[in-house]
Coordinates of C-alpha atoms in Angstrom, one line a residue:
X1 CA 0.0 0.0 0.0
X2 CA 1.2 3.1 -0.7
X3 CA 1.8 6.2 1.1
X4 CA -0.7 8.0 -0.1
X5 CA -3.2 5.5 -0.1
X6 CA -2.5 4.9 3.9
X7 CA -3.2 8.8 4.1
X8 CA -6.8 8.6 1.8
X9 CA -7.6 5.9 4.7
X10 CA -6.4 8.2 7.4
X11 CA -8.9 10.7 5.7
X12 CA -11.8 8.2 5.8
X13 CA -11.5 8.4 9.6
X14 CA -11.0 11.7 9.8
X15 CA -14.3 12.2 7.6
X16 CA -16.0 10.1 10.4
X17 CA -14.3 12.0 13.1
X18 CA -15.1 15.5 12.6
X19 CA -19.1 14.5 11.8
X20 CA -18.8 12.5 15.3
X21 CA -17.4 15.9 16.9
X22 CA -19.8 18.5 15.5
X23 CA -22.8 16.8 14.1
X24 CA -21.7 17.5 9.8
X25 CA -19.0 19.1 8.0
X26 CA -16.8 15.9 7.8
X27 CA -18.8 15.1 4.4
X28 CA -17.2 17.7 2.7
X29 CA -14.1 16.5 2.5
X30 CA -14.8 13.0 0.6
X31 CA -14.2 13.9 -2.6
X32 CA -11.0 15.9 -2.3
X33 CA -9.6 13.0 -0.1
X34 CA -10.9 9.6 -3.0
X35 CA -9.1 12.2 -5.8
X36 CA -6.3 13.6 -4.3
X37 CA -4.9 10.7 -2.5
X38 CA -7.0 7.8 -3.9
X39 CA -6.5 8.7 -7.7
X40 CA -10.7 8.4 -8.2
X41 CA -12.0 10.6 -11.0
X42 CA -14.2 13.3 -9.8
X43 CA -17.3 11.6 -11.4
X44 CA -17.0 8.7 -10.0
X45 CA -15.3 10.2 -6.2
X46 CA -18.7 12.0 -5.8
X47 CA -20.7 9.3 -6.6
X48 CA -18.8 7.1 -4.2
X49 CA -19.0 10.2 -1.5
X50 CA -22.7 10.0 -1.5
X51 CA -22.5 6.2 -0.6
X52 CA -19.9 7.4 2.3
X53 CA -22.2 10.3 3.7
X54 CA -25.7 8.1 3.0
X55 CA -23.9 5.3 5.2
X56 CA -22.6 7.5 7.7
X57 CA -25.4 9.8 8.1
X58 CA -27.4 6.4 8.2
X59 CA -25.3 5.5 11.5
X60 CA -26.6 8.9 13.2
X61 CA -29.8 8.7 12.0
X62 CA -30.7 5.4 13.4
X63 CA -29.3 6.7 16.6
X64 CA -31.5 9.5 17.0
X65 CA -34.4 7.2 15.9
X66 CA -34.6 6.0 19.2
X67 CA -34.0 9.2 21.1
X68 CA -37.0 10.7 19.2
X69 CA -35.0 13.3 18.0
X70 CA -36.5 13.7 14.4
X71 CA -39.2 16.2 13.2
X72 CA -40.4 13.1 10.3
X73 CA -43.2 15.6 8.9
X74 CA -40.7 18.5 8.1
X75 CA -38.0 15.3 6.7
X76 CA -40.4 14.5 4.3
X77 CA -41.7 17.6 3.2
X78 CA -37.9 18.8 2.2
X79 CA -36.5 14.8 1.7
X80 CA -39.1 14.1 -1.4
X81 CA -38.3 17.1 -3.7
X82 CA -34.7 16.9 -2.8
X83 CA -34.1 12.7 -3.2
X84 CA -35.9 13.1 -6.6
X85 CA -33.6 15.7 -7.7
X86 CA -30.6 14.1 -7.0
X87 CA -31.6 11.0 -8.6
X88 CA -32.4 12.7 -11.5
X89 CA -28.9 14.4 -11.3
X90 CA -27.0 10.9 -11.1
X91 CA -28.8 9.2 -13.2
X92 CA -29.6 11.3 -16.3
X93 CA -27.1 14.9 -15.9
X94 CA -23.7 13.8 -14.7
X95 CA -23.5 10.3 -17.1
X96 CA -24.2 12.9 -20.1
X97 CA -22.2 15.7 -18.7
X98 CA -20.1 16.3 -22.5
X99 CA -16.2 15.4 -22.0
X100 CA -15.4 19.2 -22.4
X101 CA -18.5 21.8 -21.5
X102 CA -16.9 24.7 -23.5
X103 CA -13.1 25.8 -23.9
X104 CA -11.7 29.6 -25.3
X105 CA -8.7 29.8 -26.8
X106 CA -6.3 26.9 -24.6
X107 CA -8.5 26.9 -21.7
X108 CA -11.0 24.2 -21.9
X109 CA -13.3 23.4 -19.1
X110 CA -13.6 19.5 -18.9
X111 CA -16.4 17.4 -16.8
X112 CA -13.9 16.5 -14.1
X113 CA -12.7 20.1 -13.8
X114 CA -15.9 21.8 -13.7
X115 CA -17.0 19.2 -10.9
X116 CA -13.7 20.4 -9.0
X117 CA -14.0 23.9 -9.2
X118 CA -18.0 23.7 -8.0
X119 CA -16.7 21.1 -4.9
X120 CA -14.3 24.4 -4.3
X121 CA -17.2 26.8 -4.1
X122 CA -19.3 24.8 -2.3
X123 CA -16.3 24.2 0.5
X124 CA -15.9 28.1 0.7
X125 CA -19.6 28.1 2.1
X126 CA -19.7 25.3 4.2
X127 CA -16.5 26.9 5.4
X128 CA -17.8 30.4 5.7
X129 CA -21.1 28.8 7.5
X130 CA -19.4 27.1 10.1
X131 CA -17.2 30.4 10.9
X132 CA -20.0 32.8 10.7
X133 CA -23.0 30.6 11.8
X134 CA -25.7 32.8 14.2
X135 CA -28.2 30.2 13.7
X136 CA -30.2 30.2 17.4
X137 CA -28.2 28.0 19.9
X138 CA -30.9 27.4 22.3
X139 CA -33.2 24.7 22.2
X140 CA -36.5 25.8 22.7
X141 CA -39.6 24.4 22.6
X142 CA -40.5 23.6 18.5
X143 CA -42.7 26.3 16.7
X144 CA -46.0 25.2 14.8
X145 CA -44.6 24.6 11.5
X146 CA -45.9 28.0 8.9
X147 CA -47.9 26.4 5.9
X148 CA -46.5 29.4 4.0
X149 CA -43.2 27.9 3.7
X150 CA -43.7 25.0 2.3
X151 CA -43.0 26.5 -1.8
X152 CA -39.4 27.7 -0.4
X153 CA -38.6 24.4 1.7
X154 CA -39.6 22.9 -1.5
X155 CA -37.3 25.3 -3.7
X156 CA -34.2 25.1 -1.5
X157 CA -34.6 21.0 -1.4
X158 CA -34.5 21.3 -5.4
X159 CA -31.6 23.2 -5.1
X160 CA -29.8 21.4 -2.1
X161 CA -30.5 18.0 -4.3
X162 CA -29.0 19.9 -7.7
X163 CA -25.7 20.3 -5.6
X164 CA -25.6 17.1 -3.8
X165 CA -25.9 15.2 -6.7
X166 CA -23.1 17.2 -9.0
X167 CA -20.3 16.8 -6.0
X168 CA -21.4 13.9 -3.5
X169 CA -21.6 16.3 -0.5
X170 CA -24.7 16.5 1.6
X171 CA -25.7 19.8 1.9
X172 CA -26.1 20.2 5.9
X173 CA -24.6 23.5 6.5
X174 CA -27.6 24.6 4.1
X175 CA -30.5 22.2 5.0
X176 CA -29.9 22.8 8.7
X177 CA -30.5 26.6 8.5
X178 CA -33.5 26.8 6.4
X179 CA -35.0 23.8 9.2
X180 CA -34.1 26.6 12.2
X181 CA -35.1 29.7 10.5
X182 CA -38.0 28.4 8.1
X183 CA -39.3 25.9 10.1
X184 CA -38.6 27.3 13.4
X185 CA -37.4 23.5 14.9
X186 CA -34.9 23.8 17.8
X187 CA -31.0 23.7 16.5
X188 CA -30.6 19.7 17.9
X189 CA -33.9 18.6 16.5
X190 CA -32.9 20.5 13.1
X191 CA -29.1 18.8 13.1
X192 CA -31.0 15.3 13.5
X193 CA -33.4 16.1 11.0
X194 CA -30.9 17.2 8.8
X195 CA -29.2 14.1 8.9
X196 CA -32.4 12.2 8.2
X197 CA -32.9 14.0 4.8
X198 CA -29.0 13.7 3.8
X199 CA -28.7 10.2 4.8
X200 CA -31.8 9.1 2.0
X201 CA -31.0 11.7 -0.6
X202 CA -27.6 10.6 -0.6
X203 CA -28.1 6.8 -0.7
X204 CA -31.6 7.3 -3.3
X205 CA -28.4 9.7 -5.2
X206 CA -26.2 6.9 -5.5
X207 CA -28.4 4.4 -6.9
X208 CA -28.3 6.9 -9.8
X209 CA -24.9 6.1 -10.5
X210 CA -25.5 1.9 -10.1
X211 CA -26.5 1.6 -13.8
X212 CA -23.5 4.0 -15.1
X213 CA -20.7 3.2 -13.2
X214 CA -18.5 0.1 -12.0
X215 CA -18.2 0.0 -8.1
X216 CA -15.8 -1.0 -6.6
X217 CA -17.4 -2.6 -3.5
X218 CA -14.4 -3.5 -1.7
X219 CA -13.1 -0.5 -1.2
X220 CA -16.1 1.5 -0.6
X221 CA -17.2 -0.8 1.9
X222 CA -13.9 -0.5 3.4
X223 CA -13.5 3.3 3.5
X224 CA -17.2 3.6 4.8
X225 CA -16.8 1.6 7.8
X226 CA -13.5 3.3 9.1
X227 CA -16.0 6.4 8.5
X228 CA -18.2 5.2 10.8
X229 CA -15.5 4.1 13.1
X230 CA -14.3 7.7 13.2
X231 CA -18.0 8.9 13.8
X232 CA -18.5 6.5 17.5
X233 CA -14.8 7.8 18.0
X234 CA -15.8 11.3 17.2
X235 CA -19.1 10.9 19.8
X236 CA -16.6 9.7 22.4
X237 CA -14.6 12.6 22.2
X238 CA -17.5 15.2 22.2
X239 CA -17.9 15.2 25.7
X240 CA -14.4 16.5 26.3
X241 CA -14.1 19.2 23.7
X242 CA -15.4 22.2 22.6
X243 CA -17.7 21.3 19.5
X244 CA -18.0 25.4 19.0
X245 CA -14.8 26.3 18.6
X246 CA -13.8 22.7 16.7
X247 CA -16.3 23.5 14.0
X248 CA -14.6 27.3 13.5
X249 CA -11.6 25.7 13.2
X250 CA -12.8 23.6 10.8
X251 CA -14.8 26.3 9.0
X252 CA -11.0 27.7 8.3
X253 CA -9.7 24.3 7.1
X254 CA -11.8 23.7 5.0
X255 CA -11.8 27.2 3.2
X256 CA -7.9 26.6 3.0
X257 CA -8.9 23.1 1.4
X258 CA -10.5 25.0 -1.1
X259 CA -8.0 27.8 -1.9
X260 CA -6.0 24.5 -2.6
X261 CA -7.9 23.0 -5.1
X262 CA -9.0 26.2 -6.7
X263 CA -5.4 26.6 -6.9
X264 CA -4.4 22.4 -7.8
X265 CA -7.1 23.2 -10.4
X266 CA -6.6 26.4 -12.4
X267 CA -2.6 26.3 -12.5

């Protein structure tokens, strides 16, 4: 095994880890680690990244399942629009995604770069999010859910679903806002919630991919479960450190993460 192989691994716990610590986040850096140091093609490192965050999300889910922890009317409302658009995305946009989208002069902008350079962006919010989050901290008592929201649950779902299905990530530092401030659910209700609606969008999303690509079962199996090792090691460690100032810290790492591969990218 190689060097860089033993580090991709080292990231599949890490991935596990940091979602133990703070509750999301760790997703976003599934792709980056399966290219970078497991020498996947974006296409199909996205596609494997939803069956990473599905699984692992799946492990949390099931978890606060029996802590009654889940808001299941306000999953489904913003799951069922979301799962069918990332289906739709893995199944009939990214398998006819054209080799090179447009190019001027010698720049051309290929599949795999354009999937790269959208990841990037997507890091610089999550990233920015976890820094700058004033979503409510408290935990009060859950507001009666307003009728009127249900057209822009539904549009952000679409939108959240058109993301997770182009780069594999699952879209929590956006779904668990819209469930605090839309829906008015307490912040731990909305963060188990959240993980309800990424853990089925993300699996539905990757059965997209099952009639398109050739998994490699082996090793996805095997990177998923040291994920999920990381995420019982990350719960252990919870109790003894600051999940606040962890997810700032992380909020900068990932930004740098995506200076690099703006930078990895374009020159």
């Amino acid at each position: 095994m190689e060097f860089t192989e033993i580090l991709g691994y080292c990231g599949a716990l890490i991935v596990g880890l940091v979602l133990g610590l703070i509750g999301g986040g760790g997703s976003i850096l599934t792709v980056p680690i399966l290219v970078y140091f497991l020498g996947f093609n974006p296409i199909v490192a996205t596609a494997y990244s939803l069956f990473v965050v599905g699984s692992t999300a799946l492990v949390g889910t099931l978890r606060n399942i029996r802590q009654n922890k889940i808001d299941f009317k306000t999953a489904i409302v913003f799951a069922i629009p979301s799962i069918i658009t990332v289906f739709m995305v893995r199944s009939l946009v990214i398998p006819n995604l054209p080799e090179v989208i447009f190019s001027i002069g010698t720049f051309k902008l290929t599949n795999s770069l354009f999937i790269m350079l959208l990841f990037a962006f997507i890091m610089l919010l999550a990233g920015w999010s976890m820094i700058k989050s004033k979503v409510a901290q408290s935990d009060d008592a859950i507001k009666k859910f307003d009728n009127s929201h249900y057209f822009t649950i539904g549009t952000q779902a679409i939108g959240i679903g058109v993301l997770a299905g182009l780069v594999g990530a699952g879209g929590g530092f956006l779904i668990v806002p819209a469930l605090v401030l839309l829906v008015k659910l307490p912040i731990k209700k909305a963060i188990s919630t959240s993980l309800f609606i990424i853990a089925i969008q993300s699996l539905i999303g990757f059965l997209g991919d099952l009639k398109t690509l050739t998994i490699d079962w082996e090793f996805l199996l095997l990177f998923t479960t040291i994920s999920i090792l990381g995420i019982f090691i990350g719960l252990i460690l919870s109790k003894k450190i600051s999940a606040k100032r962890l997810k700032i810290g992380f909020g900068y790492f990932t930004i740098i993460m995506a200076v690099y591969i703006l930078f990895k990218e374009l020159f």
